[in-house]
PDB file of C-alpha atoms in Angstrom:
ATOM      1  CA  UNK A   1      17.806   6.320  16.739  1.00 56.00           C
ATOM      2  CA  UNK A   2      16.068   7.410  13.509  1.00 72.00           C
ATOM      3  CA  UNK A   3      17.401   9.779  11.568  1.00 64.00           C
ATOM      4  CA  UNK A   4      16.193  13.881  11.569  1.00 58.00           C
ATOM      5  CA  UNK A   5      14.151  13.175   8.131  1.00 60.00           C
ATOM      6  CA  UNK A   6      12.188  10.380   9.829  1.00 69.00           C
ATOM      7  CA  UNK A   7      10.775  12.697  12.949  1.00 74.00           C
ATOM      8  CA  UNK A   8       8.198  13.592  10.502  1.00 79.00           C
ATOM      9  CA  UNK A   9       6.588  10.016  10.125  1.00 85.00           C
ATOM     10  CA  UNK A  10       5.005   7.835  12.361  1.00 89.00           C
ATOM     11  CA  UNK A  11       7.769   5.885  14.636  1.00 89.00           C
ATOM     12  CA  UNK A  12       8.571   3.401  17.262  1.00 91.00           C
ATOM     13  CA  UNK A  13      11.295   1.693  19.336  1.00 92.00           C
ATOM     14  CA  UNK A  14      12.756  -1.769  17.589  1.00 92.00           C
ATOM     15  CA  UNK A  15      11.704  -5.221  19.427  1.00 94.00           C
ATOM     16  CA  UNK A  16      13.957  -7.993  19.631  1.00 95.00           C
ATOM     17  CA  UNK A  17      13.323 -10.464  17.265  1.00 95.00           C
ATOM     18  CA  UNK A  18      11.548  -8.464  14.561  1.00 96.00           C
ATOM     19  CA  UNK A  19      12.383  -8.494  10.965  1.00 97.00           C
ATOM     20  CA  UNK A  20      12.653  -5.267   9.091  1.00 97.00           C
ATOM     21  CA  UNK A  21      13.256  -3.962   5.813  1.00 97.00           C
ATOM     22  CA  UNK A  22      15.002  -1.088   4.840  1.00 95.00           C
ATOM     23  CA  UNK A  23      12.145   1.167   3.004  1.00 94.00           C
ATOM     24  CA  UNK A  24      12.269   4.420   1.402  1.00 93.00           C
ATOM     25  CA  UNK A  25       9.875   6.844   3.246  1.00 90.00           C
ATOM     26  CA  UNK A  26       7.837   9.772   1.907  1.00 87.00           C
ATOM     27  CA  UNK A  27      10.484  11.923   3.157  1.00 86.00           C
ATOM     28  CA  UNK A  28      13.013  10.366   0.992  1.00 88.00           C
ATOM     29  CA  UNK A  29      15.112   8.845   3.318  1.00 88.00           C
ATOM     30  CA  UNK A  30      15.830   5.371   3.858  1.00 92.00           C
ATOM     31  CA  UNK A  31      14.742   3.771   7.051  1.00 92.00           C
ATOM     32  CA  UNK A  32      13.515   0.242   8.603  1.00 94.00           C
ATOM     33  CA  UNK A  33       9.722  -0.655   9.048  1.00 95.00           C
ATOM     34  CA  UNK A  34       8.102  -4.132   9.226  1.00 96.00           C
ATOM     35  CA  UNK A  35       7.379  -5.736   5.896  1.00 96.00           C
ATOM     36  CA  UNK A  36       3.832  -6.404   7.077  1.00 93.00           C
ATOM     37  CA  UNK A  37       3.143  -2.001   7.461  1.00 92.00           C
ATOM     38  CA  UNK A  38       5.151  -1.588   3.854  1.00 92.00           C
ATOM     39  CA  UNK A  39       2.540  -4.515   2.320  1.00 90.00           C
ATOM     40  CA  UNK A  40      -0.881  -3.003   4.131  1.00 87.00           C
ATOM     41  CA  UNK A  41       0.370   0.769   2.568  1.00 85.00           C
ATOM     42  CA  UNK A  42       0.884  -0.643  -1.123  1.00 81.00           C
ATOM     43  CA  UNK A  43      -2.196  -2.728  -1.050  1.00 78.00           C
ATOM     44  CA  UNK A  44      -5.008  -0.991   0.117  1.00 69.00           C
ATOM     45  CA  UNK A  45      -8.343  -2.346   0.650  1.00 63.00           C
ATOM     46  CA  UNK A  46     -10.536  -2.068  -2.355  1.00 63.00           C
ATOM     47  CA  UNK A  47     -13.023   0.801  -2.834  1.00 61.00           C
ATOM     48  CA  UNK A  48     -16.767  -0.059  -2.276  1.00 64.00           C
ATOM     49  CA  UNK A  49     -18.683   0.885  -5.022  1.00 66.00           C
ATOM     50  CA  UNK A  50     -20.033   4.388  -4.091  1.00 75.00           C
ATOM     51  CA  UNK A  51     -22.973   6.738  -5.260  1.00 85.00           C
ATOM     52  CA  UNK A  52     -22.082   9.512  -7.695  1.00 84.00           C
ATOM     53  CA  UNK A  53     -22.304  12.264  -4.899  1.00 83.00           C
ATOM     54  CA  UNK A  54     -19.570   9.755  -3.018  1.00 80.00           C
ATOM     55  CA  UNK A  55     -17.480   9.775  -5.785  1.00 81.00           C
ATOM     56  CA  UNK A  56     -17.634  13.691  -5.673  1.00 83.00           C
ATOM     57  CA  UNK A  57     -16.876  13.935  -2.017  1.00 82.00           C
ATOM     58  CA  UNK A  58     -14.116  11.391  -2.391  1.00 79.00           C
ATOM     59  CA  UNK A  59     -12.269  13.676  -5.090  1.00 79.00           C
ATOM     60  CA  UNK A  60     -12.520  16.921  -3.130  1.00 83.00           C
ATOM     61  CA  UNK A  61     -11.624  14.440   0.274  1.00 79.00           C
ATOM     62  CA  UNK A  62      -9.455  11.548  -0.837  1.00 73.00           C
ATOM     63  CA  UNK A  63      -9.181   9.039   1.873  1.00 68.00           C
ATOM     64  CA  UNK A  64      -6.157   9.259   4.065  1.00 69.00           C
ATOM     65  CA  UNK A  65      -3.190   6.876   2.814  1.00 69.00           C
ATOM     66  CA  UNK A  66      -2.160   4.126   5.341  1.00 72.00           C
ATOM     67  CA  UNK A  67       1.357   5.514   6.357  1.00 84.00           C
ATOM     68  CA  UNK A  68       4.404   3.034   7.596  1.00 91.00           C
ATOM     69  CA  UNK A  69       5.817   3.263  10.701  1.00 92.00           C
ATOM     70  CA  UNK A  70       9.614   3.852  11.048  1.00 92.00           C
ATOM     71  CA  UNK A  71      11.033   1.255  13.494  1.00 94.00           C
ATOM     72  CA  UNK A  72      13.629   3.219  15.206  1.00 91.00           C
ATOM     73  CA  UNK A  73      17.123   1.078  16.366  1.00 92.00           C
ATOM     74  CA  UNK A  74      19.220   2.448  19.507  1.00 91.00           C
ATOM     75  CA  UNK A  75      22.940   2.572  19.068  1.00 91.00           C
ATOM     76  CA  UNK A  76      24.131  -0.490  20.089  1.00 92.00           C
ATOM     77  CA  UNK A  77      22.067  -2.858  19.314  1.00 94.00           C
ATOM     78  CA  UNK A  78      23.184  -5.886  17.266  1.00 96.00           C
ATOM     79  CA  UNK A  79      21.391  -6.970  13.994  1.00 96.00           C
ATOM     80  CA  UNK A  80      21.919  -9.203  11.317  1.00 97.00           C
ATOM     81  CA  UNK A  81      22.083  -7.806   8.122  1.00 96.00           C
ATOM     82  CA  UNK A  82      20.982  -9.901   5.218  1.00 96.00           C
ATOM     83  CA  UNK A  83      21.045  -9.681   1.373  1.00 94.00           C
ATOM     84  CA  UNK A  84      24.100  -7.180   1.360  1.00 94.00           C
ATOM     85  CA  UNK A  85      24.348  -5.826  -1.938  1.00 92.00           C
ATOM     86  CA  UNK A  86      27.470  -6.811  -4.047  1.00 93.00           C
ATOM     87  CA  UNK A  87      28.936  -2.995  -4.170  1.00 93.00           C
ATOM     88  CA  UNK A  88      28.938  -2.771  -0.055  1.00 93.00           C
ATOM     89  CA  UNK A  89      30.572  -6.580  -0.020  1.00 94.00           C
ATOM     90  CA  UNK A  90      33.343  -5.465  -1.891  1.00 95.00           C
ATOM     91  CA  UNK A  91      34.116  -2.158  -0.481  1.00 94.00           C
ATOM     92  CA  UNK A  92      33.715  -3.298   3.002  1.00 94.00           C
ATOM     93  CA  UNK A  93      35.332  -6.737   2.845  1.00 95.00           C
ATOM     94  CA  UNK A  94      32.464  -8.688   4.175  1.00 96.00           C
ATOM     95  CA  UNK A  95      29.440 -11.356   2.948  1.00 95.00           C
ATOM     96  CA  UNK A  96      25.947 -11.406   2.083  1.00 96.00           C
ATOM     97  CA  UNK A  97      25.035 -11.764   5.719  1.00 96.00           C
ATOM     98  CA  UNK A  98      26.802 -10.117   8.534  1.00 96.00           C
ATOM     99  CA  UNK A  99      25.991  -9.288  12.191  1.00 97.00           C
ATOM    100  CA  UNK A 100      26.641  -5.405  12.655  1.00 96.00           C
ATOM    101  CA  UNK A 101      26.263  -3.030  15.734  1.00 95.00           C
ATOM    102  CA  UNK A 102      23.471  -0.149  15.227  1.00 94.00           C
ATOM    103  CA  UNK A 103      25.662   3.013  15.701  1.00 92.00           C
ATOM    104  CA  UNK A 104      25.391   6.884  15.043  1.00 87.00           C
ATOM    105  CA  UNK A 105      28.249   8.391  13.179  1.00 86.00           C
ATOM    106  CA  UNK A 106      27.674  12.111  13.736  1.00 75.00           C
ATOM    107  CA  UNK A 107      25.785  14.229  16.293  1.00 68.00           C
ATOM    108  CA  UNK A 108      25.188  17.076  13.881  1.00 69.00           C
ATOM    109  CA  UNK A 109      21.508  18.028  13.417  1.00 68.00           C
ATOM    110  CA  UNK A 110      20.165  17.526   9.938  1.00 70.00           C
ATOM    111  CA  UNK A 111      22.506  15.268   8.612  1.00 75.00           C
ATOM    112  CA  UNK A 112      22.178  11.413   8.063  1.00 83.00           C
ATOM    113  CA  UNK A 113      23.999   9.641  11.203  1.00 85.00           C
ATOM    114  CA  UNK A 114      22.422   6.448  11.147  1.00 89.00           C
ATOM    115  CA  UNK A 115      24.779   3.583  10.159  1.00 92.00           C
ATOM    116  CA  UNK A 116      26.000   0.121  11.040  1.00 94.00           C
ATOM    117  CA  UNK A 117      29.187  -0.875  12.055  1.00 95.00           C
ATOM    118  CA  UNK A 118      30.927  -4.766  10.774  1.00 96.00           C
ATOM    119  CA  UNK A 119      32.991  -6.686  13.018  1.00 95.00           C
ATOM    120  CA  UNK A 120      36.004  -5.880  10.517  1.00 95.00           C
ATOM    121  CA  UNK A 121      35.085  -2.076  11.750  1.00 93.00           C
ATOM    122  CA  UNK A 122      33.888  -1.172   8.114  1.00 94.00           C
ATOM    123  CA  UNK A 123      30.588   1.184   8.496  1.00 94.00           C
ATOM    124  CA  UNK A 124      27.692   1.700   6.268  1.00 93.00           C
ATOM    125  CA  UNK A 125      25.077   4.583   6.757  1.00 92.00           C
ATOM    126  CA  UNK A 126      21.547   3.356   6.690  1.00 92.00           C
ATOM    127  CA  UNK A 127      21.283   5.477   3.064  1.00 91.00           C
ATOM    128  CA  UNK A 128      23.691   3.229   1.899  1.00 92.00           C
ATOM    129  CA  UNK A 129      21.356  -0.125   2.013  1.00 93.00           C
ATOM    130  CA  UNK A 130      19.296  -1.352  -0.737  1.00 94.00           C
ATOM    131  CA  UNK A 131      15.625  -0.928  -0.621  1.00 94.00           C
ATOM    132  CA  UNK A 132      14.263  -3.928   0.702  1.00 94.00           C
ATOM    133  CA  UNK A 133      17.285  -5.143   2.115  1.00 96.00           C
ATOM    134  CA  UNK A 134      16.273  -7.465   5.553  1.00 97.00           C
ATOM    135  CA  UNK A 135      17.428  -6.750   8.888  1.00 97.00           C
ATOM    136  CA  UNK A 136      16.766  -8.958  11.945  1.00 97.00           C
ATOM    137  CA  UNK A 137      16.914  -7.142  15.380  1.00 96.00           C
ATOM    138  CA  UNK A 138      19.199  -9.726  17.624  1.00 96.00           C
ATOM    139  CA  UNK A 139      19.788  -8.078  20.841  1.00 93.00           C
ATOM    140  CA  UNK A 140      18.826  -4.580  22.475  1.00 91.00           C
ATOM    141  CA  UNK A 141      20.359  -5.592  25.735  1.00 86.00           C
ATOM    142  CA  UNK A 142      23.781  -3.271  24.749  1.00 80.00           C
ATOM    143  CA  UNK A 143      21.819  -0.559  23.333  1.00 73.00           C
ATOM    144  CA  UNK A 144      22.801   2.494  24.855  1.00 63.00           C
ATOM    145  CA  UNK A 145      20.227   4.082  27.687  1.00 57.00           C
ATOM    146  CA  UNK A 146      18.190   6.615  25.939  1.00 49.00           C
ATOM    147  CA  UNK A 147      18.537  10.245  27.075  1.00 51.00           C
ATOM    148  CA  UNK A 148      15.168  11.463  26.679  1.00 46.00           C
ATOM    149  CA  UNK A 149      15.957  14.870  27.648  1.00 51.00           C
ATOM    150  CA  UNK A 150      18.628  15.348  25.217  1.00 54.00           C
ATOM    151  CA  UNK A 151      15.488  13.660  22.516  1.00 48.00           C
ATOM    152  CA  UNK A 152      13.220  16.226  23.427  1.00 50.00           C
ATOM    153  CA  UNK A 153      15.508  19.104  23.295  1.00 59.00           C
ATOM    154  CA  UNK A 154      16.494  17.838  19.734  1.00 53.00           C
ATOM    155  CA  UNK A 155      12.609  17.367  18.473  1.00 49.00           C
ATOM    156  CA  UNK A 156      11.946  20.890  19.709  1.00 55.00           C
ATOM    157  CA  UNK A 157      15.055  22.540  17.773  1.00 56.00           C
ATOM    158  CA  UNK A 158      13.646  20.431  14.571  1.00 50.00           C
ATOM    159  CA  UNK A 159      10.135  21.951  15.321  1.00 53.00           C
ATOM    160  CA  UNK A 160      11.709  25.690  15.965  1.00 60.00           C
ATOM    161  CA  UNK A 161      13.279  24.814  12.770  1.00 56.00           C
ATOM    162  CA  UNK A 162      10.569  24.534  10.533  1.00 49.00           C
TER     163      UNK A 162
END
């Protein structure tokens, strides 16, 4: 779904046909996001000319930064991985574009578990992708059913650990 470190940022489920990119979130983790969200957050609206007191107020209360929403992929979803870095191509014997299946490689808490499985059996964690790498959501019909109770319990454990 979304690695544990992305639970602290706004997130939502993916939709079929979406084009996403790998993005480094403020938590330091690599995840998937819409390119438009990244562009909007990187290029905020220009500030209006402010009065002296408006500038003082803004200094003590800076405007909120636009956040980038993490797009969560359910295990079993089919994706098209584009712009695969040469290093991963060599390590996994794959081409520059490959159809992959999203998976989770560990059930351990507080670990990066999101990964993609290639048709040749090779696996790459999402953290190994290159920032800016493109991903297209092809099919969510094979995605595993979400266990909302288990997900809620996991979130509760994470909150309790803080």
